[in-house]
PDB file of C-alpha atoms in Angstrom:
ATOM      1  CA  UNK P   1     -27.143 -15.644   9.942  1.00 39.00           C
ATOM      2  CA  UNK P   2     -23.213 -16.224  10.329  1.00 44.00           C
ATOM      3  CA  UNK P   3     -21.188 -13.131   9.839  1.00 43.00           C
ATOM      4  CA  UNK P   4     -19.633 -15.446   6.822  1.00 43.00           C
ATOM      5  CA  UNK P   5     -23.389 -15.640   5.023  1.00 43.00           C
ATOM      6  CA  UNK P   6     -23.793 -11.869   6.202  1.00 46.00           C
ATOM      7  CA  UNK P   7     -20.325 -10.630   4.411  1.00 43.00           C
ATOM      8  CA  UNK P   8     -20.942 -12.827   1.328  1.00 46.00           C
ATOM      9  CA  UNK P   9     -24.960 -11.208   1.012  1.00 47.00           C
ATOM     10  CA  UNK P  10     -26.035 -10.272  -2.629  1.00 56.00           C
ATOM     11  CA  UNK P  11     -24.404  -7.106  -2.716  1.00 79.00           C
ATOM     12  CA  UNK P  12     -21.112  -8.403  -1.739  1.00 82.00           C
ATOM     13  CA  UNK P  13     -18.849  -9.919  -3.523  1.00 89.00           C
ATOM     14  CA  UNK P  14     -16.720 -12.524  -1.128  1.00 88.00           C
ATOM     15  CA  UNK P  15     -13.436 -12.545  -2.844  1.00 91.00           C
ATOM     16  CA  UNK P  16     -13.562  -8.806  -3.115  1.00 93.00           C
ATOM     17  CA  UNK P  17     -13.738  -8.712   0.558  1.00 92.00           C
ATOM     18  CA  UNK P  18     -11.308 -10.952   0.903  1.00 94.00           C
ATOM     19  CA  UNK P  19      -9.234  -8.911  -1.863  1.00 96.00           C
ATOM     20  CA  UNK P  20      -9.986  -5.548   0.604  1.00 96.00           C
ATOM     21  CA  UNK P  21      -8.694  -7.495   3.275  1.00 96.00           C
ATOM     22  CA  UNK P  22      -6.032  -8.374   2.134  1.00 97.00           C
ATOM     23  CA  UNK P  23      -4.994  -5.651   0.285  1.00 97.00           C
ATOM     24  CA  UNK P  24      -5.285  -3.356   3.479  1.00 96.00           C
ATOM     25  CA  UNK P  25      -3.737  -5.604   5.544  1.00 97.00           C
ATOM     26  CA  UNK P  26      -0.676  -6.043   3.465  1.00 97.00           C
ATOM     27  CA  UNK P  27      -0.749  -1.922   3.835  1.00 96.00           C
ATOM     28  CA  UNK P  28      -1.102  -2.146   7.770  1.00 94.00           C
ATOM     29  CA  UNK P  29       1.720  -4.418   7.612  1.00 96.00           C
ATOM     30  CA  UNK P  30       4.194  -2.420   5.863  1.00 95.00           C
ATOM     31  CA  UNK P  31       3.548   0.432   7.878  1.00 92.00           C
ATOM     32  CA  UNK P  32       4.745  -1.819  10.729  1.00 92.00           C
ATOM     33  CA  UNK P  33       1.993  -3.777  12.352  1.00 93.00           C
ATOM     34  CA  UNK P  34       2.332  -7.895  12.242  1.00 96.00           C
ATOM     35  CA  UNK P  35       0.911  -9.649   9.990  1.00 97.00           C
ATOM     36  CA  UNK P  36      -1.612 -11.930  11.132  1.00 98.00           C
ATOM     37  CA  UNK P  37      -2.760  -8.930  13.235  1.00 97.00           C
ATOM     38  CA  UNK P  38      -3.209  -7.150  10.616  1.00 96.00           C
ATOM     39  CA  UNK P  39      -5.541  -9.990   8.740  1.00 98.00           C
ATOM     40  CA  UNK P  40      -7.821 -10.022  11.842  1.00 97.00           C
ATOM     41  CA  UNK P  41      -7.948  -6.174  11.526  1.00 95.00           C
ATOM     42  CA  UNK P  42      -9.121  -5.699   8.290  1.00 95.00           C
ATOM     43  CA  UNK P  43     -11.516  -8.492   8.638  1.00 96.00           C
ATOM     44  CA  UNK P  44     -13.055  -7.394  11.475  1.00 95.00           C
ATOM     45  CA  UNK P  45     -13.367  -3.541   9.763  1.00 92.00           C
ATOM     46  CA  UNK P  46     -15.023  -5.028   6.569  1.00 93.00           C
ATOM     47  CA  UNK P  47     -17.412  -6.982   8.486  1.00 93.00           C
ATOM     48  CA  UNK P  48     -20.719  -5.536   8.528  1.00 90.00           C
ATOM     49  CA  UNK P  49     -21.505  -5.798  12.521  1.00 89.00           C
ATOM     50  CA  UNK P  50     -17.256  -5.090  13.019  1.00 90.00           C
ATOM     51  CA  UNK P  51     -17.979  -8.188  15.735  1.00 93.00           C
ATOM     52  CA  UNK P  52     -16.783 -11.439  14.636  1.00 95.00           C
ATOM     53  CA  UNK P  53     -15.998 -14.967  16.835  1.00 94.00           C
ATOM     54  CA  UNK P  54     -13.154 -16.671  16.829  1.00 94.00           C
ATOM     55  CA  UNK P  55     -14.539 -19.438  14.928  1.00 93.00           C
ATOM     56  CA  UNK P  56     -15.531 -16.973  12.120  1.00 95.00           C
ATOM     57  CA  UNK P  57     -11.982 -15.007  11.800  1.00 96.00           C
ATOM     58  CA  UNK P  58     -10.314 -18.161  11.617  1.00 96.00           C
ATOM     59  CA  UNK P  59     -12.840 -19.324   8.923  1.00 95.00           C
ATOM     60  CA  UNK P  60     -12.749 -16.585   7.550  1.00 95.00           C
ATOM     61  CA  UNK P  61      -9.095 -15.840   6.850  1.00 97.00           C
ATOM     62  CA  UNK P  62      -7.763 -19.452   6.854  1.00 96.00           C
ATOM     63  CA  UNK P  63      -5.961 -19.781  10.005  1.00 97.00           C
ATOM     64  CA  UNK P  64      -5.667 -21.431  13.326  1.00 95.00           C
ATOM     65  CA  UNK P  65      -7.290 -20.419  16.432  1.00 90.00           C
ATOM     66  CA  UNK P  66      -4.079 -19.985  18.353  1.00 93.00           C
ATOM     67  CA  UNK P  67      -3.572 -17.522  15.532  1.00 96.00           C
ATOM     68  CA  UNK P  68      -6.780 -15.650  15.728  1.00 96.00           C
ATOM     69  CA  UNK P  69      -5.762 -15.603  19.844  1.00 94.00           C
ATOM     70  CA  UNK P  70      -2.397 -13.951  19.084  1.00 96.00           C
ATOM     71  CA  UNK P  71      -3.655 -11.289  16.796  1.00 97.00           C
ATOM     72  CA  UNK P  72      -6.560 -10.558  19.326  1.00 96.00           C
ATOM     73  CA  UNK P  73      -4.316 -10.258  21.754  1.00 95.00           C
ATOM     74  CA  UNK P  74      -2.326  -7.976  20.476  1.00 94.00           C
ATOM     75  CA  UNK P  75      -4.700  -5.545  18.993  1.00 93.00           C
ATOM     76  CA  UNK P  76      -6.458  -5.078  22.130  1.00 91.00           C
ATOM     77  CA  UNK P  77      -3.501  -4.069  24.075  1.00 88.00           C
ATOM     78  CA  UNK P  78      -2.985  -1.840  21.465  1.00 85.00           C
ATOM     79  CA  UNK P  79      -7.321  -0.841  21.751  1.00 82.00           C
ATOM     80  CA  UNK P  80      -7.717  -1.386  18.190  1.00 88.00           C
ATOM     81  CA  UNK P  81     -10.396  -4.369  19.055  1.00 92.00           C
ATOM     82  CA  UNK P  82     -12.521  -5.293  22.255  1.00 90.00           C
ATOM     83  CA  UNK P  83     -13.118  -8.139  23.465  1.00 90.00           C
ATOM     84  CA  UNK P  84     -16.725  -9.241  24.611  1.00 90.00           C
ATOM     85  CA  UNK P  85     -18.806 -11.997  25.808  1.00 85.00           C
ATOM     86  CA  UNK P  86     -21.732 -13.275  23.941  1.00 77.00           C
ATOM     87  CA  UNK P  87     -25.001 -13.163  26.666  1.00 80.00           C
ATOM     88  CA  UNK P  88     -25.411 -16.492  28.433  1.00 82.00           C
ATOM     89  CA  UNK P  89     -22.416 -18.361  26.634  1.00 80.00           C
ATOM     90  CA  UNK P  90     -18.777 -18.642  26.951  1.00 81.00           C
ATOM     91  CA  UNK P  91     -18.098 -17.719  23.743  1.00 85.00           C
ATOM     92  CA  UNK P  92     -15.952 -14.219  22.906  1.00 88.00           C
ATOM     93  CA  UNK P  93     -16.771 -11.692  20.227  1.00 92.00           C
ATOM     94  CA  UNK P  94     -13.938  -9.542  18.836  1.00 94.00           C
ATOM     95  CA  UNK P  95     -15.271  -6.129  17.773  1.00 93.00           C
ATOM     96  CA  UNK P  96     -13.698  -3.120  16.172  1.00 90.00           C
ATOM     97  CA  UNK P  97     -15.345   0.149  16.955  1.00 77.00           C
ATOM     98  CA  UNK P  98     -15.508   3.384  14.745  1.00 72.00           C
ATOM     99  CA  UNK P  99     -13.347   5.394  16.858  1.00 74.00           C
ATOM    100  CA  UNK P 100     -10.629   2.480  16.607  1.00 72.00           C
ATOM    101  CA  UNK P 101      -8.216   5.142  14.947  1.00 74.00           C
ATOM    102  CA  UNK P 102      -9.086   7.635  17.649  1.00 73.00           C
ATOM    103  CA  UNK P 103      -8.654   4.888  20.555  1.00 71.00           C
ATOM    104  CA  UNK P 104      -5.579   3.814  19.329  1.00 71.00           C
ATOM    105  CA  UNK P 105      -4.407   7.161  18.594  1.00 71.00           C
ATOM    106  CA  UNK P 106      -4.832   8.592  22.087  1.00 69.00           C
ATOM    107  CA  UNK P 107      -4.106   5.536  23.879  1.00 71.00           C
ATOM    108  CA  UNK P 108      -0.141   6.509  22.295  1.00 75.00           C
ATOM    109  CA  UNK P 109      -0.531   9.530  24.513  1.00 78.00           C
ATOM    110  CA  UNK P 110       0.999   7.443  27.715  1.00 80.00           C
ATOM    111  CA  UNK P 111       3.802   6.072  25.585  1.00 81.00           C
ATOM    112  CA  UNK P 112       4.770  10.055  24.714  1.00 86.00           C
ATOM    113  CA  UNK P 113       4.467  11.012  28.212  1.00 89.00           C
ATOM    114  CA  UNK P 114       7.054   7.651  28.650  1.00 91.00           C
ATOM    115  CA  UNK P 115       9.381   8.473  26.413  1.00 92.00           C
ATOM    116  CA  UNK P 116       9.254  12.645  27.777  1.00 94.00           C
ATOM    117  CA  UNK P 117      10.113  11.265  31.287  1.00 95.00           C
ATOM    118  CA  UNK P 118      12.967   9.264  29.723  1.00 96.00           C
ATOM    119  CA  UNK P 119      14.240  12.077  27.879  1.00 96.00           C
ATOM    120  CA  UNK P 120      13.863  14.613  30.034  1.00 96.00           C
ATOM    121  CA  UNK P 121      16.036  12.437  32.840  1.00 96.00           C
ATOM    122  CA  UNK P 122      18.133  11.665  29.635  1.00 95.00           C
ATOM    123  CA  UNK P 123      19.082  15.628  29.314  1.00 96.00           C
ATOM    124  CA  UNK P 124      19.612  15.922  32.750  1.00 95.00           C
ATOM    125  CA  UNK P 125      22.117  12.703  32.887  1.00 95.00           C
ATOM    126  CA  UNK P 126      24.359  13.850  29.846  1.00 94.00           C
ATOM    127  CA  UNK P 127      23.995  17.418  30.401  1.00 95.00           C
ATOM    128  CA  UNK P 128      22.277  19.468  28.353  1.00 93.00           C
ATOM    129  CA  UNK P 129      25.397  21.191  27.017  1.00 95.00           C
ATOM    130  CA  UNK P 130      26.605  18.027  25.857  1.00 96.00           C
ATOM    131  CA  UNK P 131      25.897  16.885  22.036  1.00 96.00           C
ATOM    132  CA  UNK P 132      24.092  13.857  23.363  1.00 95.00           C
ATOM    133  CA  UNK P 133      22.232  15.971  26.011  1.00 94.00           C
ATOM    134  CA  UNK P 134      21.268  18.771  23.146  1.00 96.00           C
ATOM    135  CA  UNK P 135      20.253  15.899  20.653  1.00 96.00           C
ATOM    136  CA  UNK P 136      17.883  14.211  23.711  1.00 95.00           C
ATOM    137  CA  UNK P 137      16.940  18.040  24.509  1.00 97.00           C
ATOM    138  CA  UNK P 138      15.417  18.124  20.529  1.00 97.00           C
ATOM    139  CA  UNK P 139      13.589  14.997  20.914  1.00 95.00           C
ATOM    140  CA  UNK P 140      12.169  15.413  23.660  1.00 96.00           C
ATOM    141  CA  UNK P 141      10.701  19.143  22.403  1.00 97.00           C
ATOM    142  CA  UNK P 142       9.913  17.278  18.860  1.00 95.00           C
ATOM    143  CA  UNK P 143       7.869  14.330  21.520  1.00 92.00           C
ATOM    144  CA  UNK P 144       6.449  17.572  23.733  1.00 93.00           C
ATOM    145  CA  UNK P 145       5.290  19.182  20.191  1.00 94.00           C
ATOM    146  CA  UNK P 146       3.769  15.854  18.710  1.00 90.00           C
ATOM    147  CA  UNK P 147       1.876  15.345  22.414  1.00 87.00           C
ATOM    148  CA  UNK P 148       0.608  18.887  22.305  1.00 88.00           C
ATOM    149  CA  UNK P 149      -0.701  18.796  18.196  1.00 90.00           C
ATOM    150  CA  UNK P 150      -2.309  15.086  18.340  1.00 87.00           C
ATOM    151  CA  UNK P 151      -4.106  16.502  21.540  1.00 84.00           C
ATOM    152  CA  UNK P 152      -5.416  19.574  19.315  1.00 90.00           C
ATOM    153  CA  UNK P 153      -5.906  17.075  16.834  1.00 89.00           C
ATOM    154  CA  UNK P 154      -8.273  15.068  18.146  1.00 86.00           C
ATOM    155  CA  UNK P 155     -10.452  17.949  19.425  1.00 88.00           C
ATOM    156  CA  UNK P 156     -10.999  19.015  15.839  1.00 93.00           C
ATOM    157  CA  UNK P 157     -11.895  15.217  14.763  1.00 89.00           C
ATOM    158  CA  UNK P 158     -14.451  15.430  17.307  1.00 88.00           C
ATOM    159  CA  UNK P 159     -16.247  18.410  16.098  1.00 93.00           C
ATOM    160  CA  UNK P 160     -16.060  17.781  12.457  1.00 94.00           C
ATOM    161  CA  UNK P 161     -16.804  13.799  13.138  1.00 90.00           C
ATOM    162  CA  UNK P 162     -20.032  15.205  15.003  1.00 92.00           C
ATOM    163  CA  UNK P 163     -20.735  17.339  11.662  1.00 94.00           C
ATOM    164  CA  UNK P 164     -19.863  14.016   9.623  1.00 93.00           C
ATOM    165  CA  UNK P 165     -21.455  11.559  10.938  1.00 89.00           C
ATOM    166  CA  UNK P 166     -24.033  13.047  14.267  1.00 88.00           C
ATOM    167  CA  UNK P 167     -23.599  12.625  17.571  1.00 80.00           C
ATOM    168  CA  UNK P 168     -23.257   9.110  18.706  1.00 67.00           C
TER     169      UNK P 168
END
């Protein structure tokens, strides 16, 4: 059964998954994220196995598989999909895990620890006495703050995912 037949069963309604995705995907983008990435995002989280082809997202969502390539390529250097090959063919699957939010999430981690080293060498260059070197100084304990909460953060999504939803 094609991931198409599968999403479009008895108990789903195909345009209202294609309403959800959409809808959330016009959400993703105004919070910043592309837009075709965004598509192939959504459609891969309302998809019942969160694995789709190539073949099926661009089926699926209208579009060309240069743009299906694009999208995939960008959400997997941002670990919001993985790619994977299907046994014994050449063929890739896209999937989207349930920790995607958590992946993605602490996968920012390195660009904070970046964006520290830059500031930090920032507040030494212009002096921390300076305006500019007391602005940098603020960011970089607002970045050193953020770092040390999302870290907290995520321990406490682990537990009360583990309550939620078992140990997987």
């Amino acid at each position: 059964m094609t991931e198409r037949a599968e999403s479009a069963g008895p108990e789903r309604d195909p345009e209202a998954v294609s309403k959800f995705v959409e809808g959330f995907a016009a959400q993703l983008v105004e919070a910043g994220m592309q837009r075709m990435p965004a598509r192939v995002f959504a459609a891969l989280l309302a998809s019942d196995s969160g694995s789709l082809t190539s073949a099926q997202l661009g089926e699926q969502l209208q579009v060309s598989p240069a743009a299906v390539s694009g999208a995939v390529r960008y959400l997997a250097q941002q670990h919001m999909v993985a790619r994977e090959r299907e046994p014994g063919s050449r063929r890739e699957r896209y999937r989207v895990h349930s920790n995607q939010w958590y992946e993605a999430l602490t996968n920012r981690e390195a660009v904070l620890k970046r964006w520290e080293a830059a500031l930090r060498e920032g507040v030494t260059s212009l002096g921390a006495e300076t305006p500019a070197g007391r602005r940098m100084a603020e960011t970089l304990a607002f970045f050193e703050f953020v770092d040390g909460e999302i870290a907290a953060m995520m321990e406490r999504w682990r537990v009360h995912r583990e309550k939620t939803f078992g140990a997987r």
